[in-house]
Amino acid sequence: GRGLCIITWIYVYTYLNVKYCYFCFVTAHFWLSWLSPGSCPSPLRVPFAKISAEDETLNFYPVDVTVRYICRLGHENITDQLPTSTCRDNLTWSEVPKLCQRKSCGIPANPEHGKVITNEYLLGTRAEVVCNRGYRLKGASRHVFCSLRGAEVAWTQIPACQAVSCPPPPAIPDGKHNGTGTEEFLYHSVVTYTCDPGLRLVGNESLRCTTENGISGTWSGSPPECRGEPCWIITLLLRSFSCCAVN
């Protein structure tokens, strides 16, 4: 046994020469290693695969033992072989080959009046949703993610792009616009102004709903005014009438 071997080594060291002492030491070391070969620590943890249930329950991993790995959810095996790792002589594990790759969510669908910006489509990818000018995101987040959905992967719900709206167009004295009764004035909406009979329109006849910051709408200009005819025209008309009456 181990104790007998150590005692033999001490005895030989005392009464024999160094050559035999060295031989006996090696023999003792061999028997100690054979009786207690040691164990690797728990197998390596990797993000793309998990240890098989059978191998994970083991309490002892001697040299040359091999454990198998299974691809994690959201990953797929790119070969016909399972990833494995072997306990080496120095009681460390060999590297786990990366045979499992992330699954792809595919190219995301663009929302109406917007687009999804990304160059990657694999599990864990974050993509940004950008709306066209005059439209803004409906919702708090402007990002979508390629994430697990059961055993498969899919993009999270893509937010919609909705048109920005303008406040009601300003009213003008002695005139009106054709948007009366309209509940909402969306981006690119146009309203047209007219004056009461006998008055003429001065300024912009039409206003368009636009946006400067992409979040809220604003009208394209100042509203027009409705004015009467200039006094000099009235005076000229009165003089002409008086002249005709005298003649």
PDB file of C-alpha atoms in Angstrom:
ATOM      1  CA  GLY A   1       0.000   0.000   0.000  1.00  0.00           C
ATOM      2  CA  ARG A   2       0.958   3.667   0.053  1.00  0.00           C
ATOM      3  CA  GLY A   3       2.382   3.475   3.607  1.00  0.00           C
ATOM      4  CA  LEU A   4       4.491   0.396   2.812  1.00  0.00           C
ATOM      5  CA  CYS A   5       5.993   2.038  -0.233  1.00  0.00           C
ATOM      6  CA  ILE A   6       7.027   5.150   1.715  1.00  0.00           C
ATOM      7  CA  ILE A   7       8.616   3.046   4.495  1.00  0.00           C
ATOM      8  CA  THR A   8      10.535   1.024   1.895  1.00  0.00           C
ATOM      9  CA  TRP A   9      11.853   4.217   0.360  1.00  0.00           C
ATOM     10  CA  ILE A  10      13.135   5.467   3.738  1.00  0.00           C
ATOM     11  CA  TYR A  11      14.801   2.100   4.448  1.00  0.00           C
ATOM     12  CA  VAL A  12      16.573   1.971   1.118  1.00  0.00           C
ATOM     13  CA  TYR A  13      17.674   5.596   1.387  1.00  0.00           C
ATOM     14  CA  THR A  14      19.357   4.815   4.713  1.00  0.00           C
ATOM     15  CA  TYR A  15      21.263   1.652   3.780  1.00  0.00           C
ATOM     16  CA  LEU A  16      21.748   1.645  -0.013  1.00  0.00           C
ATOM     17  CA  ASN A  17      23.354   4.000  -2.506  1.00  0.00           C
ATOM     18  CA  VAL A  18      21.707   6.939  -4.268  1.00  0.00           C
ATOM     19  CA  LYS A  19      21.000   5.032  -7.485  1.00  0.00           C
ATOM     20  CA  TYR A  20      18.641   2.585  -5.824  1.00  0.00           C
ATOM     21  CA  CYS A  21      17.171   5.345  -3.701  1.00  0.00           C
ATOM     22  CA  TYR A  22      16.151   7.265  -6.851  1.00  0.00           C
ATOM     23  CA  PHE A  23      14.578   4.119  -8.312  1.00  0.00           C
ATOM     24  CA  CYS A  24      12.556   3.512  -5.209  1.00  0.00           C
ATOM     25  CA  PHE A  25      11.357   7.160  -5.137  1.00  0.00           C
ATOM     26  CA  VAL A  26      10.078   6.912  -8.699  1.00  0.00           C
ATOM     27  CA  THR A  27       8.304   3.674  -7.836  1.00  0.00           C
ATOM     28  CA  ALA A  28       6.659   5.291  -4.843  1.00  0.00           C
ATOM     29  CA  HIS A  29       5.572   8.287  -6.919  1.00  0.00           C
ATOM     30  CA  PHE A  30       4.114   5.953  -9.546  1.00  0.00           C
ATOM     31  CA  TRP A  31       2.064   4.050  -7.008  1.00  0.00           C
ATOM     32  CA  LEU A  32       0.834   7.241  -5.391  1.00  0.00           C
ATOM     33  CA  SER A  33      -0.296   8.551  -8.783  1.00  0.00           C
ATOM     34  CA  TRP A  34      -1.982   5.269  -9.626  1.00  0.00           C
ATOM     35  CA  LEU A  35      -3.794   5.071  -6.323  1.00  0.00           C
ATOM     36  CA  SER A  36      -4.943   8.747  -6.506  1.00  0.00           C
ATOM     37  CA  PRO A  37      -4.896   9.946 -10.135  1.00  0.00           C
ATOM     38  CA  GLY A  38      -6.892  13.120  -9.382  1.00  0.00           C
ATOM     39  CA  SER A  39      -9.931  14.662 -11.046  1.00  0.00           C
ATOM     40  CA  CYS A  40     -10.599  17.602 -13.309  1.00  0.00           C
ATOM     41  CA  PRO A  41     -12.873  20.318 -11.883  1.00  0.00           C
ATOM     42  CA  SER A  42     -16.408  20.733 -13.156  1.00  0.00           C
ATOM     43  CA  PRO A  43     -16.513  20.859 -16.975  1.00  0.00           C
ATOM     44  CA  LEU A  44     -16.202  24.197 -18.753  1.00  0.00           C
ATOM     45  CA  ARG A  45     -19.265  26.410 -19.156  1.00  0.00           C
ATOM     46  CA  VAL A  46     -19.692  27.926 -22.612  1.00  0.00           C
ATOM     47  CA  PRO A  47     -22.384  30.329 -23.912  1.00  0.00           C
ATOM     48  CA  PHE A  48     -23.285  28.290 -27.006  1.00  0.00           C
ATOM     49  CA  ALA A  49     -23.703  24.807 -25.476  1.00  0.00           C
ATOM     50  CA  LYS A  50     -24.496  23.070 -22.196  1.00  0.00           C
ATOM     51  CA  ILE A  51     -23.103  19.867 -20.682  1.00  0.00           C
ATOM     52  CA  SER A  52     -25.191  16.773 -21.346  1.00  0.00           C
ATOM     53  CA  ALA A  53     -27.419  15.804 -18.430  1.00  0.00           C
ATOM     54  CA  GLU A  54     -25.628  12.460 -18.089  1.00  0.00           C
ATOM     55  CA  ASP A  55     -22.168  13.996 -17.803  1.00  0.00           C
ATOM     56  CA  GLU A  56     -23.223  16.878 -15.566  1.00  0.00           C
ATOM     57  CA  THR A  57     -24.316  14.519 -12.777  1.00  0.00           C
ATOM     58  CA  LEU A  58     -20.840  12.983 -12.413  1.00  0.00           C
ATOM     59  CA  ASN A  59     -18.864  13.814  -9.278  1.00  0.00           C
ATOM     60  CA  PHE A  60     -15.480  12.614 -10.528  1.00  0.00           C
ATOM     61  CA  TYR A  61     -13.753  13.389 -13.836  1.00  0.00           C
ATOM     62  CA  PRO A  62     -10.523  11.334 -14.138  1.00  0.00           C
ATOM     63  CA  VAL A  63      -7.848  11.914 -16.769  1.00  0.00           C
ATOM     64  CA  ASP A  64      -8.920  11.064 -20.350  1.00  0.00           C
ATOM     65  CA  VAL A  65     -12.633  11.158 -19.565  1.00  0.00           C
ATOM     66  CA  THR A  66     -14.637  13.017 -22.233  1.00  0.00           C
ATOM     67  CA  VAL A  67     -17.856  14.933 -21.614  1.00  0.00           C
ATOM     68  CA  ARG A  68     -20.372  15.843 -24.290  1.00  0.00           C
ATOM     69  CA  TYR A  69     -22.163  19.135 -24.889  1.00  0.00           C
ATOM     70  CA  ILE A  70     -25.565  19.925 -26.413  1.00  0.00           C
ATOM     71  CA  CYS A  71     -26.341  23.151 -28.290  1.00  0.00           C
ATOM     72  CA  ARG A  72     -28.280  25.654 -26.204  1.00  0.00           C
ATOM     73  CA  LEU A  73     -31.700  26.969 -27.201  1.00  0.00           C
ATOM     74  CA  GLY A  74     -31.392  29.453 -30.032  1.00  0.00           C
ATOM     75  CA  HIS A  75     -28.291  27.682 -31.377  1.00  0.00           C
ATOM     76  CA  GLU A  76     -27.867  24.991 -34.006  1.00  0.00           C
ATOM     77  CA  ASN A  77     -25.132  22.452 -34.687  1.00  0.00           C
ATOM     78  CA  ILE A  78     -23.135  23.262 -37.808  1.00  0.00           C
ATOM     79  CA  THR A  79     -21.703  19.711 -38.060  1.00  0.00           C
ATOM     80  CA  ASP A  80     -22.791  16.132 -37.385  1.00  0.00           C
ATOM     81  CA  GLN A  81     -20.602  15.976 -34.275  1.00  0.00           C
ATOM     82  CA  LEU A  82     -21.366  17.047 -30.737  1.00  0.00           C
ATOM     83  CA  PRO A  83     -18.966  19.419 -28.966  1.00  0.00           C
ATOM     84  CA  THR A  84     -16.818  17.565 -26.431  1.00  0.00           C
ATOM     85  CA  SER A  85     -14.101  18.303 -23.886  1.00  0.00           C
ATOM     86  CA  THR A  86     -11.520  15.908 -22.409  1.00  0.00           C
ATOM     87  CA  CYS A  87      -9.802  15.938 -19.013  1.00  0.00           C
ATOM     88  CA  ARG A  88      -6.061  16.247 -19.737  1.00  0.00           C
ATOM     89  CA  ASP A  89      -3.074  14.916 -17.794  1.00  0.00           C
ATOM     90  CA  ASN A  90      -2.599  18.269 -16.060  1.00  0.00           C
ATOM     91  CA  LEU A  91      -6.202  18.063 -14.797  1.00  0.00           C
ATOM     92  CA  THR A  92      -7.492  20.815 -17.066  1.00  0.00           C
ATOM     93  CA  TRP A  93     -10.177  20.553 -19.731  1.00  0.00           C
ATOM     94  CA  SER A  94      -9.505  20.780 -23.445  1.00  0.00           C
ATOM     95  CA  GLU A  95     -11.162  23.674 -25.253  1.00  0.00           C
ATOM     96  CA  VAL A  96     -14.779  23.103 -26.274  1.00  0.00           C
ATOM     97  CA  PRO A  97     -14.995  23.453 -30.083  1.00  0.00           C
ATOM     98  CA  LYS A  98     -17.530  26.039 -31.186  1.00  0.00           C
ATOM     99  CA  LEU A  99     -19.736  23.722 -33.225  1.00  0.00           C
ATOM    100  CA  CYS A 100     -22.971  25.491 -32.251  1.00  0.00           C
ATOM    101  CA  GLN A 101     -23.852  28.797 -33.896  1.00  0.00           C
ATOM    102  CA  ARG A 102     -26.610  31.289 -33.157  1.00  0.00           C
ATOM    103  CA  LYS A 103     -29.793  30.900 -35.178  1.00  0.00           C
ATOM    104  CA  SER A 104     -30.919  33.658 -37.535  1.00  0.00           C
ATOM    105  CA  CYS A 105     -34.145  35.636 -37.233  1.00  0.00           C
ATOM    106  CA  GLY A 106     -33.956  36.485 -40.929  1.00  0.00           C
ATOM    107  CA  ILE A 107     -34.301  39.931 -42.473  1.00  0.00           C
ATOM    108  CA  PRO A 108     -36.834  41.942 -40.415  1.00  0.00           C
ATOM    109  CA  ALA A 109     -39.862  43.417 -42.160  1.00  0.00           C
ATOM    110  CA  ASN A 110     -39.798  47.202 -42.491  1.00  0.00           C
ATOM    111  CA  PRO A 111     -42.706  49.086 -40.938  1.00  0.00           C
ATOM    112  CA  GLU A 112     -44.866  51.197 -43.220  1.00  0.00           C
ATOM    113  CA  HIS A 113     -43.239  54.624 -43.643  1.00  0.00           C
ATOM    114  CA  GLY A 114     -39.997  53.427 -42.022  1.00  0.00           C
ATOM    115  CA  LYS A 115     -37.188  50.872 -42.056  1.00  0.00           C
ATOM    116  CA  VAL A 116     -35.196  48.588 -39.755  1.00  0.00           C
ATOM    117  CA  ILE A 117     -31.450  49.260 -39.772  1.00  0.00           C
ATOM    118  CA  THR A 118     -29.161  46.273 -39.124  1.00  0.00           C
ATOM    119  CA  ASN A 119     -26.436  44.235 -40.800  1.00  0.00           C
ATOM    120  CA  GLU A 120     -26.875  41.188 -38.548  1.00  0.00           C
ATOM    121  CA  TYR A 121     -29.805  38.864 -38.006  1.00  0.00           C
ATOM    122  CA  LEU A 122     -28.536  36.347 -35.415  1.00  0.00           C
ATOM    123  CA  LEU A 123     -29.788  35.678 -31.888  1.00  0.00           C
ATOM    124  CA  GLY A 124     -28.984  38.607 -29.603  1.00  0.00           C
ATOM    125  CA  THR A 125     -28.834  41.213 -32.385  1.00  0.00           C
ATOM    126  CA  ARG A 126     -30.289  44.653 -31.643  1.00  0.00           C
ATOM    127  CA  ALA A 127     -31.669  46.639 -34.590  1.00  0.00           C
ATOM    128  CA  GLU A 128     -32.876  50.245 -34.801  1.00  0.00           C
ATOM    129  CA  VAL A 129     -36.198  51.307 -36.303  1.00  0.00           C
ATOM    130  CA  VAL A 130     -36.170  54.652 -38.125  1.00  0.00           C
ATOM    131  CA  CYS A 131     -39.274  56.379 -39.500  1.00  0.00           C
ATOM    132  CA  ASN A 132     -39.447  58.472 -42.655  1.00  0.00           C
ATOM    133  CA  ARG A 133     -39.593  62.241 -42.373  1.00  0.00           C
ATOM    134  CA  GLY A 134     -42.986  63.339 -41.122  1.00  0.00           C
ATOM    135  CA  TYR A 135     -43.533  60.104 -39.184  1.00  0.00           C
ATOM    136  CA  ARG A 136     -42.600  59.109 -35.669  1.00  0.00           C
ATOM    137  CA  LEU A 137     -42.428  55.854 -33.744  1.00  0.00           C
ATOM    138  CA  LYS A 138     -45.512  54.712 -31.909  1.00  0.00           C
ATOM    139  CA  GLY A 139     -44.137  53.375 -28.644  1.00  0.00           C
ATOM    140  CA  ALA A 140     -41.328  53.971 -26.182  1.00  0.00           C
ATOM    141  CA  SER A 141     -38.560  51.882 -27.765  1.00  0.00           C
ATOM    142  CA  ARG A 142     -36.884  52.401 -31.116  1.00  0.00           C
ATOM    143  CA  HIS A 143     -35.067  49.045 -30.988  1.00  0.00           C
ATOM    144  CA  VAL A 144     -36.071  45.478 -31.829  1.00  0.00           C
ATOM    145  CA  PHE A 145     -34.205  42.330 -30.809  1.00  0.00           C
ATOM    146  CA  CYS A 146     -33.614  38.893 -32.273  1.00  0.00           C
ATOM    147  CA  SER A 147     -34.607  36.802 -29.259  1.00  0.00           C
ATOM    148  CA  LEU A 148     -35.812  33.372 -28.193  1.00  0.00           C
ATOM    149  CA  ARG A 149     -39.429  32.454 -28.859  1.00  0.00           C
ATOM    150  CA  GLY A 150     -39.891  28.972 -27.504  1.00  0.00           C
ATOM    151  CA  ALA A 151     -37.275  26.763 -29.120  1.00  0.00           C
ATOM    152  CA  GLU A 152     -36.869  29.123 -32.084  1.00  0.00           C
ATOM    153  CA  VAL A 153     -35.765  32.731 -32.552  1.00  0.00           C
ATOM    154  CA  ALA A 154     -37.745  35.703 -33.874  1.00  0.00           C
ATOM    155  CA  TRP A 155     -37.712  39.490 -33.890  1.00  0.00           C
ATOM    156  CA  THR A 156     -39.582  41.273 -31.143  1.00  0.00           C
ATOM    157  CA  GLN A 157     -42.620  43.262 -32.253  1.00  0.00           C
ATOM    158  CA  ILE A 158     -41.650  46.011 -34.671  1.00  0.00           C
ATOM    159  CA  PRO A 159     -43.169  49.389 -33.697  1.00  0.00           C
ATOM    160  CA  ALA A 160     -45.323  51.291 -36.165  1.00  0.00           C
ATOM    161  CA  CYS A 161     -44.521  54.662 -37.719  1.00  0.00           C
ATOM    162  CA  GLN A 162     -47.380  57.130 -37.438  1.00  0.00           C
ATOM    163  CA  ALA A 163     -47.707  60.486 -39.122  1.00  0.00           C
ATOM    164  CA  VAL A 164     -47.049  63.571 -37.015  1.00  0.00           C
ATOM    165  CA  SER A 165     -49.994  65.918 -36.718  1.00  0.00           C
ATOM    166  CA  CYS A 166     -50.413  69.664 -36.695  1.00  0.00           C
ATOM    167  CA  PRO A 167     -52.612  71.688 -34.378  1.00  0.00           C
ATOM    168  CA  PRO A 168     -55.803  73.079 -35.914  1.00  0.00           C
ATOM    169  CA  PRO A 169     -54.951  75.764 -38.479  1.00  0.00           C
ATOM    170  CA  PRO A 170     -55.412  79.318 -37.227  1.00  0.00           C
ATOM    171  CA  ALA A 171     -58.702  81.051 -37.915  1.00  0.00           C
ATOM    172  CA  ILE A 172     -58.739  84.432 -39.669  1.00  0.00           C
ATOM    173  CA  PRO A 173     -61.166  87.352 -39.299  1.00  0.00           C
ATOM    174  CA  ASP A 174     -63.683  87.699 -42.113  1.00  0.00           C
ATOM    175  CA  GLY A 175     -62.579  84.419 -43.672  1.00  0.00           C
ATOM    176  CA  LYS A 176     -62.357  80.663 -43.186  1.00  0.00           C
ATOM    177  CA  HIS A 177     -60.421  77.538 -44.220  1.00  0.00           C
ATOM    178  CA  ASN A 178     -61.741  74.316 -45.676  1.00  0.00           C
ATOM    179  CA  GLY A 179     -60.522  72.214 -42.732  1.00  0.00           C
ATOM    180  CA  THR A 180     -63.444  73.086 -40.497  1.00  0.00           C
ATOM    181  CA  GLY A 181     -64.786  69.907 -38.922  1.00  0.00           C
ATOM    182  CA  THR A 182     -61.593  67.926 -39.487  1.00  0.00           C
ATOM    183  CA  GLU A 183     -60.503  66.137 -36.301  1.00  0.00           C
ATOM    184  CA  GLU A 184     -56.828  65.614 -37.123  1.00  0.00           C
ATOM    185  CA  PHE A 185     -54.428  67.346 -39.485  1.00  0.00           C
ATOM    186  CA  LEU A 186     -51.724  64.852 -40.432  1.00  0.00           C
ATOM    187  CA  TYR A 187     -48.375  65.420 -42.081  1.00  0.00           C
ATOM    188  CA  HIS A 188     -48.757  66.877 -45.627  1.00  0.00           C
ATOM    189  CA  SER A 189     -52.367  67.897 -45.002  1.00  0.00           C
ATOM    190  CA  VAL A 190     -53.293  71.107 -46.859  1.00  0.00           C
ATOM    191  CA  VAL A 191     -55.910  73.695 -45.927  1.00  0.00           C
ATOM    192  CA  THR A 192     -57.086  76.522 -48.182  1.00  0.00           C
ATOM    193  CA  TYR A 193     -58.402  79.895 -47.024  1.00  0.00           C
ATOM    194  CA  THR A 194     -61.155  82.066 -48.525  1.00  0.00           C
ATOM    195  CA  CYS A 195     -62.494  85.489 -47.570  1.00  0.00           C
ATOM    196  CA  ASP A 196     -66.019  86.708 -47.091  1.00  0.00           C
ATOM    197  CA  PRO A 197     -67.641  88.336 -50.152  1.00  0.00           C
ATOM    198  CA  GLY A 198     -66.276  91.784 -50.938  1.00  0.00           C
ATOM    199  CA  LEU A 199     -62.898  91.131 -49.316  1.00  0.00           C
ATOM    200  CA  ARG A 200     -59.673  90.011 -50.899  1.00  0.00           C
ATOM    201  CA  LEU A 201     -57.092  87.493 -49.629  1.00  0.00           C
ATOM    202  CA  VAL A 202     -53.629  88.812 -48.784  1.00  0.00           C
ATOM    203  CA  GLY A 203     -50.858  86.286 -48.045  1.00  0.00           C
ATOM    204  CA  ASN A 204     -50.696  82.504 -48.331  1.00  0.00           C
ATOM    205  CA  GLU A 205     -53.847  81.046 -49.786  1.00  0.00           C
ATOM    206  CA  SER A 206     -52.905  77.523 -48.590  1.00  0.00           C
ATOM    207  CA  LEU A 207     -50.924  76.128 -45.649  1.00  0.00           C
ATOM    208  CA  ARG A 208     -49.333  72.670 -45.466  1.00  0.00           C
ATOM    209  CA  CYS A 209     -48.686  70.571 -42.355  1.00  0.00           C
ATOM    210  CA  THR A 210     -44.911  70.038 -42.114  1.00  0.00           C
ATOM    211  CA  THR A 211     -42.400  69.188 -39.389  1.00  0.00           C
ATOM    212  CA  GLU A 212     -39.062  70.595 -38.282  1.00  0.00           C
ATOM    213  CA  ASN A 213     -38.071  68.173 -35.524  1.00  0.00           C
ATOM    214  CA  GLY A 214     -39.748  65.001 -36.788  1.00  0.00           C
ATOM    215  CA  ILE A 215     -41.833  64.760 -33.628  1.00  0.00           C
ATOM    216  CA  SER A 216     -44.507  67.444 -33.888  1.00  0.00           C
ATOM    217  CA  GLY A 217     -46.113  69.172 -36.843  1.00  0.00           C
ATOM    218  CA  THR A 218     -46.210  72.837 -37.751  1.00  0.00           C
ATOM    219  CA  TRP A 219     -47.911  74.814 -40.500  1.00  0.00           C
ATOM    220  CA  SER A 220     -45.810  75.944 -43.413  1.00  0.00           C
ATOM    221  CA  GLY A 221     -46.397  79.668 -42.960  1.00  0.00           C
ATOM    222  CA  SER A 222     -48.493  82.452 -41.503  1.00  0.00           C
ATOM    223  CA  PRO A 223     -52.209  82.531 -42.248  1.00  0.00           C
ATOM    224  CA  PRO A 224     -53.467  85.081 -44.785  1.00  0.00           C
ATOM    225  CA  GLU A 225     -55.561  88.168 -44.084  1.00  0.00           C
ATOM    226  CA  CYS A 226     -58.861  89.318 -45.525  1.00  0.00           C
ATOM    227  CA  ARG A 227     -58.886  93.000 -46.435  1.00  0.00           C
ATOM    228  CA  GLY A 228     -61.264  95.404 -48.061  1.00  0.00           C
ATOM    229  CA  GLU A 229     -60.437  97.359 -51.218  1.00  0.00           C
ATOM    230  CA  PRO A 230     -57.952 100.228 -50.707  1.00  0.00           C
ATOM    231  CA  CYS A 231     -59.438 103.692 -49.979  1.00  0.00           C
ATOM    232  CA  TRP A 232     -58.000 105.222 -53.143  1.00  0.00           C
ATOM    233  CA  ILE A 233     -60.071 102.845 -55.237  1.00  0.00           C
ATOM    234  CA  ILE A 234     -63.230 103.816 -53.365  1.00  0.00           C
ATOM    235  CA  THR A 235     -62.362 107.494 -53.717  1.00  0.00           C
ATOM    236  CA  LEU A 236     -61.747 107.072 -57.429  1.00  0.00           C
ATOM    237  CA  LEU A 237     -65.056 105.292 -57.842  1.00  0.00           C
ATOM    238  CA  LEU A 238     -66.909 108.004 -55.925  1.00  0.00           C
ATOM    239  CA  ARG A 239     -65.336 110.747 -58.044  1.00  0.00           C
ATOM    240  CA  SER A 240     -66.252 108.938 -61.205  1.00  0.00           C
ATOM    241  CA  PHE A 241     -69.827 108.562 -59.965  1.00  0.00           C
ATOM    242  CA  SER A 242     -70.059 112.269 -58.991  1.00  0.00           C
ATOM    243  CA  CYS A 243     -68.673 113.335 -62.346  1.00  0.00           C
ATOM    244  CA  CYS A 244     -71.196 111.261 -64.195  1.00  0.00           C
ATOM    245  CA  ALA A 245     -74.056 112.567 -62.020  1.00  0.00           C
ATOM    246  CA  VAL A 246     -73.174 116.239 -62.710  1.00  0.00           C
ATOM    247  CA  ASN A 247     -72.984 115.686 -66.442  1.00  0.00           C
TER     248      ASN A 247
END
